[in-house]
CSV table of C-alpha atoms and ligand atoms in Angstrom, one decimal:
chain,number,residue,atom,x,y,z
A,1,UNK,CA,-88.3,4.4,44.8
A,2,UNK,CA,-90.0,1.4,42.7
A,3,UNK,CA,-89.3,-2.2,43.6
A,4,UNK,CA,-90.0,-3.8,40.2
A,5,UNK,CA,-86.9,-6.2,39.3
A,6,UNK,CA,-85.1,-5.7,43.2
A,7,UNK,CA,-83.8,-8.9,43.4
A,8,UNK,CA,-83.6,-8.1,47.3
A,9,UNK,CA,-87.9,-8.3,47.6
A,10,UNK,CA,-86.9,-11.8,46.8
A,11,UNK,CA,-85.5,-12.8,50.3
A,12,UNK,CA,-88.2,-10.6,52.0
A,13,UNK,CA,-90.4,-13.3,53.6
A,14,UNK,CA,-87.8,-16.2,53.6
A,15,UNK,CA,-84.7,-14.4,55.6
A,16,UNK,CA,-86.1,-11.0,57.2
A,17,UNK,CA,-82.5,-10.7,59.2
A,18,UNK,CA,-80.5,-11.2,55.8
A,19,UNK,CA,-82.9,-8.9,54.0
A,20,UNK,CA,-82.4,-6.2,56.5
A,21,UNK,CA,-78.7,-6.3,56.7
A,22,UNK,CA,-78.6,-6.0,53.4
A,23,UNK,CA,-81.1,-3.5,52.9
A,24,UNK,CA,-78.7,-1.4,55.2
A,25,UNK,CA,-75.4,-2.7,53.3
A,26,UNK,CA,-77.4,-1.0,50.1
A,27,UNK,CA,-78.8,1.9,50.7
A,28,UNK,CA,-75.1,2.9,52.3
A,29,UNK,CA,-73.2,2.1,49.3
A,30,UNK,CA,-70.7,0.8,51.2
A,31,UNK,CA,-69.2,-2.9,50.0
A,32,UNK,CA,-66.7,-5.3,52.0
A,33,UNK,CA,-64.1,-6.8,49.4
A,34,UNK,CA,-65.6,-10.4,50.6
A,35,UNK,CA,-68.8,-11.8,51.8
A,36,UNK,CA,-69.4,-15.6,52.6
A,37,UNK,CA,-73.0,-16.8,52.4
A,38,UNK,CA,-73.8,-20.2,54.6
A,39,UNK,CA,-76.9,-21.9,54.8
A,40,UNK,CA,-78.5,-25.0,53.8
A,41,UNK,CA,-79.2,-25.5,50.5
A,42,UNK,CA,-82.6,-23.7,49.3
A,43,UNK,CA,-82.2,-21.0,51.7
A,44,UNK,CA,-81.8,-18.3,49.0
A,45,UNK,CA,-78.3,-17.9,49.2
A,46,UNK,CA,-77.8,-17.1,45.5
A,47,UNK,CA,-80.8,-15.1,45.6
A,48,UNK,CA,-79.1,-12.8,48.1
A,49,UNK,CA,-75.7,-12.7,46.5
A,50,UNK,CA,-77.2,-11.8,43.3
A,51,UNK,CA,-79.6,-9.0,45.4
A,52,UNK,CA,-76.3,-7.9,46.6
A,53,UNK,CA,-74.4,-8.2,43.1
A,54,UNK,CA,-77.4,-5.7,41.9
A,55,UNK,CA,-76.8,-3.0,44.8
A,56,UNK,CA,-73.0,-3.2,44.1
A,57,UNK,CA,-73.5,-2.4,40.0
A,58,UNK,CA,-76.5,-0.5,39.8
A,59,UNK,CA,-74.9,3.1,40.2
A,60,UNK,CA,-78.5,4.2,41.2
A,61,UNK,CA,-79.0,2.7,44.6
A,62,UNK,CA,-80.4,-0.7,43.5
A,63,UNK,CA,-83.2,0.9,41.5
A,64,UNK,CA,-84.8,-2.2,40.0
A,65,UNK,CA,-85.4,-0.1,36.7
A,66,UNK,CA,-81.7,0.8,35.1
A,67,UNK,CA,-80.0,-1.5,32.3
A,68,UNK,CA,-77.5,-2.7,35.3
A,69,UNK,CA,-80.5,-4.0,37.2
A,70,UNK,CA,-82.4,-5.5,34.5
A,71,UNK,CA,-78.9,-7.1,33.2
A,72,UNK,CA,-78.3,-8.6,36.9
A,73,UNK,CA,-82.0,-9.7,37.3
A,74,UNK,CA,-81.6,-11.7,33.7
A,75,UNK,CA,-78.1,-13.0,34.5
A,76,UNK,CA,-76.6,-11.4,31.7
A,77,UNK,CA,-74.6,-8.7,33.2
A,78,UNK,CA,-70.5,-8.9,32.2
A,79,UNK,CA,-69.4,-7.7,35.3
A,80,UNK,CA,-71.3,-10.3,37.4
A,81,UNK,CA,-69.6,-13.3,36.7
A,82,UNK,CA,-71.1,-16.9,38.6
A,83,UNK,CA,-69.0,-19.7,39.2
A,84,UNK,CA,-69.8,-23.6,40.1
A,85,UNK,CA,-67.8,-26.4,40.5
A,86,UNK,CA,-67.4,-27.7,36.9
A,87,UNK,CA,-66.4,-31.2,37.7
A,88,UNK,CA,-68.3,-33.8,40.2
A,89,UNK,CA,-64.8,-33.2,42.1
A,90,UNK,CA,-65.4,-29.4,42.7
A,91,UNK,CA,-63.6,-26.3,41.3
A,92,UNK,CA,-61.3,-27.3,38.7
A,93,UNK,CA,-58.1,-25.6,39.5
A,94,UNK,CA,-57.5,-24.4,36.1
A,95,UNK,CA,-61.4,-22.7,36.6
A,96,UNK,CA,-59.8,-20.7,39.4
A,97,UNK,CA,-56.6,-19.5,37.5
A,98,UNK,CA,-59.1,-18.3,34.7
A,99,UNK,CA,-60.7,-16.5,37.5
A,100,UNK,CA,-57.6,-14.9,38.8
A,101,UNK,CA,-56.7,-13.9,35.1
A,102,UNK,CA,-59.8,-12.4,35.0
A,103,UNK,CA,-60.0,-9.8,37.8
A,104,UNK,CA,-57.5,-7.4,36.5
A,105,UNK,CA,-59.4,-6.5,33.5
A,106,UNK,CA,-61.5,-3.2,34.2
A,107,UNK,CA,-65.2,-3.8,34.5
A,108,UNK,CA,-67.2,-3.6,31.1
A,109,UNK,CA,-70.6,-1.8,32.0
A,110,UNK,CA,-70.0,-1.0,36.0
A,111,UNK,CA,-67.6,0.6,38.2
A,112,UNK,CA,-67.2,-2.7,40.2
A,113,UNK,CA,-67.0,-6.3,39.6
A,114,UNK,CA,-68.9,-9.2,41.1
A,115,UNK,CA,-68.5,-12.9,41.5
A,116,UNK,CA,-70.2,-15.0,42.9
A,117,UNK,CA,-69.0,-18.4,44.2
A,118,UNK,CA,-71.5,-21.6,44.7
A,119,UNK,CA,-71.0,-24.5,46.4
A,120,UNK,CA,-67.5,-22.6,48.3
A,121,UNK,CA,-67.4,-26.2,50.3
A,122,UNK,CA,-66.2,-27.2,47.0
A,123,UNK,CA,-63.1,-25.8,46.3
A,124,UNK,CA,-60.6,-28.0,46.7
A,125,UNK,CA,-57.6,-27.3,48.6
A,126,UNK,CA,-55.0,-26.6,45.8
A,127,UNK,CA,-58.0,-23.9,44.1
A,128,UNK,CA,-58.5,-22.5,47.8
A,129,UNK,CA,-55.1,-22.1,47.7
A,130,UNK,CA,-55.2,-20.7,44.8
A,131,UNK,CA,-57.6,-18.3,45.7
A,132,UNK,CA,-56.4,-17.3,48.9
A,133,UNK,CA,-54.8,-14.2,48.0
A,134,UNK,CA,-56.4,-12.7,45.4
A,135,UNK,CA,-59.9,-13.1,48.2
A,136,UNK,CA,-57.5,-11.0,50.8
A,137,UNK,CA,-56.5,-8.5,48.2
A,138,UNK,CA,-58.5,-8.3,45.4
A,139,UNK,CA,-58.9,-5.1,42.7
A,140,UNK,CA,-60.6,-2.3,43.9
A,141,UNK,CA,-63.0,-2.7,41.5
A,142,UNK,CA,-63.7,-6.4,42.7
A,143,UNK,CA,-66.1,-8.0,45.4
A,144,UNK,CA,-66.2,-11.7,45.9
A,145,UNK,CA,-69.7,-13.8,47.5
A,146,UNK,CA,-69.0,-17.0,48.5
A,147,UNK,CA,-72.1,-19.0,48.7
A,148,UNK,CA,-71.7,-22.5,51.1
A,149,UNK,CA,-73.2,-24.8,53.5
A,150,UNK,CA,-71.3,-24.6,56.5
A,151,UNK,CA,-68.3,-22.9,57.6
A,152,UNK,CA,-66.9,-26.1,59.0
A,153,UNK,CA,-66.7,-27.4,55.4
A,154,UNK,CA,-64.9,-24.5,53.9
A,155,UNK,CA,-60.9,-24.1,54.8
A,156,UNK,CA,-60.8,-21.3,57.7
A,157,UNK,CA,-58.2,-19.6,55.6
A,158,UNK,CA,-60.9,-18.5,53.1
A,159,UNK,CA,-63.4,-18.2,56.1
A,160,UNK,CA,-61.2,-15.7,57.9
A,161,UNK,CA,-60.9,-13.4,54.9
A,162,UNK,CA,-64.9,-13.1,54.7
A,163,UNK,CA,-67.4,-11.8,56.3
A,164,UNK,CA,-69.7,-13.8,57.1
A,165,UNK,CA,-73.4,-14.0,56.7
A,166,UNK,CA,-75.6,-16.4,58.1
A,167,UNK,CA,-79.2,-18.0,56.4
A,168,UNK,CA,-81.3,-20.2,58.4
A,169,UNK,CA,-83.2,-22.9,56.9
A,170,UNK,CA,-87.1,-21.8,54.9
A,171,UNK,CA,-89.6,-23.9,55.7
A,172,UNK,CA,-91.6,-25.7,52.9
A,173,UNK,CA,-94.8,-23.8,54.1
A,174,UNK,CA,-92.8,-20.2,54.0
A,175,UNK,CA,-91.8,-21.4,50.3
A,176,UNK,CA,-95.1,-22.5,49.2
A,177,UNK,CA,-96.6,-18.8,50.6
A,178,UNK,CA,-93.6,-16.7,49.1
A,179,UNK,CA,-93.8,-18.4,45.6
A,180,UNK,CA,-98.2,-18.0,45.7
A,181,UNK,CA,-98.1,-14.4,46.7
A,182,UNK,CA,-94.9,-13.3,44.0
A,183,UNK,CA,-96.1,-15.6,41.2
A,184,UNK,CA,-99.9,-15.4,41.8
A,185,UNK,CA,-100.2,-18.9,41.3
A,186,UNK,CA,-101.9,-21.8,43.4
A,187,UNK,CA,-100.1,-23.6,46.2
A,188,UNK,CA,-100.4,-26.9,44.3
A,189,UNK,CA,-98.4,-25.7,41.6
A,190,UNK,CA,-96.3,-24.0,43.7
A,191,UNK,CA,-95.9,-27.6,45.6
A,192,UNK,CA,-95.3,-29.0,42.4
A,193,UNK,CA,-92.2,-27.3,41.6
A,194,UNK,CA,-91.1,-27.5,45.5
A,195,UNK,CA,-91.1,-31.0,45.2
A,196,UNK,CA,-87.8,-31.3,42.9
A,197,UNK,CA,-86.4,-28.3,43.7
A,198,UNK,CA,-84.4,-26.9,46.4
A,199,UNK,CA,-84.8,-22.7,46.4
A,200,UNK,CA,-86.9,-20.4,45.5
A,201,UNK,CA,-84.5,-19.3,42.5
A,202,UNK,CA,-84.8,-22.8,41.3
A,203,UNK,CA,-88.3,-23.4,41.8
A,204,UNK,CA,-89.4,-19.3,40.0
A,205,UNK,CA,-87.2,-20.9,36.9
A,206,UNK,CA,-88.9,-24.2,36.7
A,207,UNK,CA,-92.2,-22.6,36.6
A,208,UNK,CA,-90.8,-20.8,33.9
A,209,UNK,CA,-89.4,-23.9,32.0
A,210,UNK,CA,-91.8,-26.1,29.9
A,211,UNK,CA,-89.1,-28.9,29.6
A,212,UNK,CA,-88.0,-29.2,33.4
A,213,UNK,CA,-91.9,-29.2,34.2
A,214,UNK,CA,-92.0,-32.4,31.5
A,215,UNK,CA,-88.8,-34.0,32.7
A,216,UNK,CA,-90.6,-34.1,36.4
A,217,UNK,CA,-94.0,-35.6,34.6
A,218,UNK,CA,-92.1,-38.2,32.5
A,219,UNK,CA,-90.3,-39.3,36.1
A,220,UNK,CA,-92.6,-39.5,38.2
A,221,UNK,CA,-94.5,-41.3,35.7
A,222,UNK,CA,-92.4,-43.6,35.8
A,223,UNK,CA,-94.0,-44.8,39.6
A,224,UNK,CA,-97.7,-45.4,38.0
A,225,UNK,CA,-99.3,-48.7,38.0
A,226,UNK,CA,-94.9,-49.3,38.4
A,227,UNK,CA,-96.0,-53.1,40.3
A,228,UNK,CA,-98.0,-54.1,36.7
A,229,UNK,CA,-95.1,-52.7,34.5
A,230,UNK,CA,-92.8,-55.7,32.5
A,231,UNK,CA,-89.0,-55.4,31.9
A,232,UNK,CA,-90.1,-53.2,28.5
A,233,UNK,CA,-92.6,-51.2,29.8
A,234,UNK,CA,-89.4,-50.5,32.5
A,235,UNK,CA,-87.3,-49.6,30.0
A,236,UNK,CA,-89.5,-47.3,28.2
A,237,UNK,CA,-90.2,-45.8,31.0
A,238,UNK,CA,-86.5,-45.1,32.1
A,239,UNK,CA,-85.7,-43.8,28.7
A,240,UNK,CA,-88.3,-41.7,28.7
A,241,UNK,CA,-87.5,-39.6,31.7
A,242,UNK,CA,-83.9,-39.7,30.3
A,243,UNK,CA,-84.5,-38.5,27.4
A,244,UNK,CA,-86.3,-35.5,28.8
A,245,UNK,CA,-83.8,-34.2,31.0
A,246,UNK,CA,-81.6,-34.2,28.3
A,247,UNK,CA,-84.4,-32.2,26.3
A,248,UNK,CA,-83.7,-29.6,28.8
A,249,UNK,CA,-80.1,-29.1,28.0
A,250,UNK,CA,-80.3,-29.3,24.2
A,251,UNK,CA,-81.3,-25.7,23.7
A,252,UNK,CA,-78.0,-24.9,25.7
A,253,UNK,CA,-76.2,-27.6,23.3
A,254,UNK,CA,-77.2,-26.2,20.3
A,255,UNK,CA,-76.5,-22.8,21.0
A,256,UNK,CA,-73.3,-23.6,22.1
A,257,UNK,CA,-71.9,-25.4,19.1
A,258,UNK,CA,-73.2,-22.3,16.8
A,259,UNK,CA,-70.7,-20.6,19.0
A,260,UNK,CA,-68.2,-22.8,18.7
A,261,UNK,CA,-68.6,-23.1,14.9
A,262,UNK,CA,-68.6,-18.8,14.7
A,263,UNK,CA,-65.5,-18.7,16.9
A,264,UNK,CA,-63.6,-21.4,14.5
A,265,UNK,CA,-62.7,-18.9,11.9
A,266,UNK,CA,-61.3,-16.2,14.8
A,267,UNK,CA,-59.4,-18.9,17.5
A,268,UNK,CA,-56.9,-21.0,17.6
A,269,UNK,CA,-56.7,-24.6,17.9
A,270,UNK,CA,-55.9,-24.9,21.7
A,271,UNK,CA,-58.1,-22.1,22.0
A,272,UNK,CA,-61.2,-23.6,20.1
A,273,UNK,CA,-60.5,-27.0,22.2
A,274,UNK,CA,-60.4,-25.3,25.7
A,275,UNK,CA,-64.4,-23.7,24.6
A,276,UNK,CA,-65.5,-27.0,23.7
A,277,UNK,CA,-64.0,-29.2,26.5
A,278,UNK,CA,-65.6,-26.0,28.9
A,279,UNK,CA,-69.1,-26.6,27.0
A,280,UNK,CA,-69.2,-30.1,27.6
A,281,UNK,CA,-68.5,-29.8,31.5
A,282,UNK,CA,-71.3,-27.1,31.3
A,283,UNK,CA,-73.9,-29.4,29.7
A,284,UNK,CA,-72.8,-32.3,32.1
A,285,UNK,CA,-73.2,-29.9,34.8
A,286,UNK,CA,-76.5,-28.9,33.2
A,287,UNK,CA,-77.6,-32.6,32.6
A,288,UNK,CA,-76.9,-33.6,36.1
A,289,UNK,CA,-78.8,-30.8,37.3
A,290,UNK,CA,-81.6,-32.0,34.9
A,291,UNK,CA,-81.3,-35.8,37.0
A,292,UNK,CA,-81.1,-34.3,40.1
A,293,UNK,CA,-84.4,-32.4,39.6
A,294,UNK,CA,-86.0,-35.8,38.6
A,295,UNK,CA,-84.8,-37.9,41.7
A,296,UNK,CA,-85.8,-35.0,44.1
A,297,UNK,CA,-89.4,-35.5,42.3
A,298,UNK,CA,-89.5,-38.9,42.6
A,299,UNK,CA,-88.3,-38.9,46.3
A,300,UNK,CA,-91.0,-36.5,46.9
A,301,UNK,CA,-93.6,-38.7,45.5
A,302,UNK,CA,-92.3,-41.3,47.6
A,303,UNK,CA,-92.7,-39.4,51.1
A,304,UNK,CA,-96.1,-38.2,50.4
A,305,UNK,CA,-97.1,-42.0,50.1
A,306,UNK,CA,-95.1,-41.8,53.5
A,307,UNK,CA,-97.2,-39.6,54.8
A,308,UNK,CA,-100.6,-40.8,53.7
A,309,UNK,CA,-99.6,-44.0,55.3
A,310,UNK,CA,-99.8,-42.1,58.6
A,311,UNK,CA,-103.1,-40.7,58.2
A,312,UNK,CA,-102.3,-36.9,57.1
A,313,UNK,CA,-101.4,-35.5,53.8
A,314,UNK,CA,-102.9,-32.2,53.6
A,315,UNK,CA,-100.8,-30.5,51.2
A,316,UNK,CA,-99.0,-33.1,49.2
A,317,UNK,CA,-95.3,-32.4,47.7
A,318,UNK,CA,-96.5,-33.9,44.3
A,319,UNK,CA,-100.5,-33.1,44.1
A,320,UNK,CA,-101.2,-34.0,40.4
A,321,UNK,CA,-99.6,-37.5,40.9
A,322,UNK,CA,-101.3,-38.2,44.0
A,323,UNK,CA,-103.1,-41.5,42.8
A,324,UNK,CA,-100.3,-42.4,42.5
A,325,UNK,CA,-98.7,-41.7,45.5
A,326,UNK,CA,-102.1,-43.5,47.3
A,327,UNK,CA,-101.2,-46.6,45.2
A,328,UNK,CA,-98.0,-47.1,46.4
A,329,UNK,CA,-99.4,-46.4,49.8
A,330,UNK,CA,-101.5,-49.0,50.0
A,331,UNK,CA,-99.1,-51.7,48.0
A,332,UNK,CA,-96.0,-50.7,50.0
A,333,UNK,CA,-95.3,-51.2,53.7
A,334,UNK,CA,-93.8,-48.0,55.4
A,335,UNK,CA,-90.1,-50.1,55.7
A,336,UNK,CA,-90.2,-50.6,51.7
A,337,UNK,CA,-91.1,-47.1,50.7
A,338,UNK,CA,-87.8,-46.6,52.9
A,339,UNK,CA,-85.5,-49.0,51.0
A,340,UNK,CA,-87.0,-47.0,47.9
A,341,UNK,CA,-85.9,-43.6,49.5
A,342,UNK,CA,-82.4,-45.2,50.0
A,343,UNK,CA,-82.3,-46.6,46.7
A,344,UNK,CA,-83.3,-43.5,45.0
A,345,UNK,CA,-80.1,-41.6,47.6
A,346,UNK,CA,-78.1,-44.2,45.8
A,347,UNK,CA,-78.9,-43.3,42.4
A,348,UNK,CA,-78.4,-39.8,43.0
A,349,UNK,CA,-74.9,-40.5,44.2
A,350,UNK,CA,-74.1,-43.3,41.5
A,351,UNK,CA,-75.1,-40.2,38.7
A,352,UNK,CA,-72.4,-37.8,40.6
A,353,UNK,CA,-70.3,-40.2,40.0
A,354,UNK,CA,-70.9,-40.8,36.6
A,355,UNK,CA,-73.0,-43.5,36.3
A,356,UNK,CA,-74.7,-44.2,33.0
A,357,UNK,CA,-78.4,-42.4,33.4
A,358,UNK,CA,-80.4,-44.8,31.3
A,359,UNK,CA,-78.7,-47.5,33.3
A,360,UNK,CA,-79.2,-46.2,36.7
A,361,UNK,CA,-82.5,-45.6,36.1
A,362,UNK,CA,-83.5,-49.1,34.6
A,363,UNK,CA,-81.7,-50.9,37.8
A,364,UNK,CA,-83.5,-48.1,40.1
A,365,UNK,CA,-87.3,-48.9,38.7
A,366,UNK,CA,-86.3,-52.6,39.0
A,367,UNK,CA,-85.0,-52.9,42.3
A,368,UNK,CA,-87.9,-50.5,43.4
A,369,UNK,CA,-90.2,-53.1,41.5
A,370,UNK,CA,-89.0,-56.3,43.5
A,371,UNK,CA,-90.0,-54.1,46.7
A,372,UNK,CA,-94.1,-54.6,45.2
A,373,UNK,CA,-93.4,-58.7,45.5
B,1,LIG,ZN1,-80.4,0.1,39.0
């Protein structure tokens, strides 16, 4: 049997216990009705769910090779459906009802159909609720994965009607050599995508993304010679990095209003105002993602100054800014970088909140600036 485009080789060297149980699960084509995936994040939940997702519609044994396996490895399968919370709330209730709608229909390519969950600790009680029964009796044809952090955050009514499966944490290091020995690439740029992302599913699509790889340069850029910088050069700087995390998402937009403008002529009004009100919660989603990213980056820098303050930085999270991360080692006291790390926290929840990006950002690099007095 070949192992090109198993999605299950991807959890190989992070989670050998998951990989085996599900090796097991696969090769005897036998499915539970609903699976619940906890771990922190960046332990390759997703990763697994969609390695599962490709055992449960490839009708060859997970064969890497067929059109099913090739659709789940590129995400565009129909019968694998992926949900995330689509407000800063969590599920939208009316998400879950279009969910429910959805499961009688007969799957388009497979025999079964798979969705997966993310984020499960955010459901909200009235779309757990919602969900409850459809999770205990589902369609034949159906299997759920649920993908959260801990079971304590998720109602036990869901939890009981899943089995579970349990991910332990991946180490940076076990990262770094999983992402070299797939991707054949050095362990500085695999640090370099580490350093603002979570997982190895995230990290595998920012090397693949020319924008996300700018967006992290234009932030952390942000932190050079940042003591010498006027209120301007600040601004510039702040709309610069915002401006290329929303670079990432434009693709997305543009694609999406062609389909909005082709699907004018055949939909109704409501119906043509539901798509666009669910395309712009998808590029919020998308552009907060895009922040995130940046934050985590900047953050990163921030700790490997951290580190080279105490004497050891080996293998630094952000190695092509690391005269920069010496510089604000050596004009920064250790309790300052702090306050920086807390201010940066702070942005990150201000933008899940909905704060203004360009905004945030200016009053970040300023109050981080004032630290440098
Ligand atoms: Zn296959």
């Amino acid at each position: 049997m070949t192992l090109t485009g198993r999605l299950l080789e991807g959890i190989k060297y992070s989670q050998n216990e998951v990989y085996s149980f599900l090796s097991n699960v696969i090769e005897q084509n036998s499915y539970g009705h609903a699976y619940l995936f906890l771990g922190p994040s960046g332990s390759g939940k997703l990763e697994a769910a969609r390695a599962l997702a490709q055992g449960i519609l490839c009708s060859n044994s997970c064969c890497g090779i067929c059109d099913d396996c090739q659709r789940v490895a590129s995400d565009t399968h129909p019968d694998l459906h992926t949900l995330s919370p689509q407000s800063a709330q969590g599920y939208l209730i009316g998400q879950i009802r279009d969910l429910i709608n959805d499961l009688d229909y007969k799957p388009m390519l497979s025999q079964h159909k798979v969705y997966i969950l993310n984020d499960a600790q955010n459901l909200t009680p009235s779309s757990a609720n919602a969900l409850l029964k459809s999770l205990e009796e589902p369609p034949g044809s159906v299997v759920f994965i649920l993908l959260g952090t801990s079971g304590d955050a998720i109602l036990p009514t869901i939890v009981s009607r899943c089995q579970t499966i349990t991910f332990k944490p991946v180490s940076h290091e076990t990262m770094v050599l999983a992402l070299t020995s797939e991707l054949g690439i050095l362990p500085e740029k695999a640090c370099e995508a580490l350093s603002c992302c979570t997982s190895l599913e995230q990290a595998r699509s920012f090397l693949g993304s020319v924008p996300r790889q700018n967006a992290r340069k234009f932030a952390l850029d942000c932190f050079t010679n940042l003591s010498r910088a006027d209120s301007q050069e600040l601004l510039n700087r702040a709309k610069k990095a915002v401006q290329a995390a929303k670079d990432i998402v434009a693709d997305y937009k543009e694609s999406s209003e062609t389909l909005v403008n082709e699907q004018a002529k055949l939909l109704s009004k409501t119906a043509i105002h539901d798509l666009e009100e669910q395309q712009k919660r998808e590029i919020a989603q998308r552009e907060r993602m895009a922040y995130k990213e940046q934050l985590h980056a900047m953050r990163s820098l921030l700790r490997d100054s951290l580190t080279l303050q105490c004497g050891y930085c080996e293998q630094p999270t952000c190695p092509d800014f690391i005269n920069t991360s010496k510089e604000i080692a050596q004009l920064l006291c250790p309790t300052s970088i702090t306050k920086a790390l807390q201010y940066i926290q702070s942005c990150i929840e201000a933008l899940e909140a909905n704060a203004t990006p360009l905004l945030a950002y200016e009053a970040l690099l300023m109050k981080i600036q004032r630290l440098y007095c």
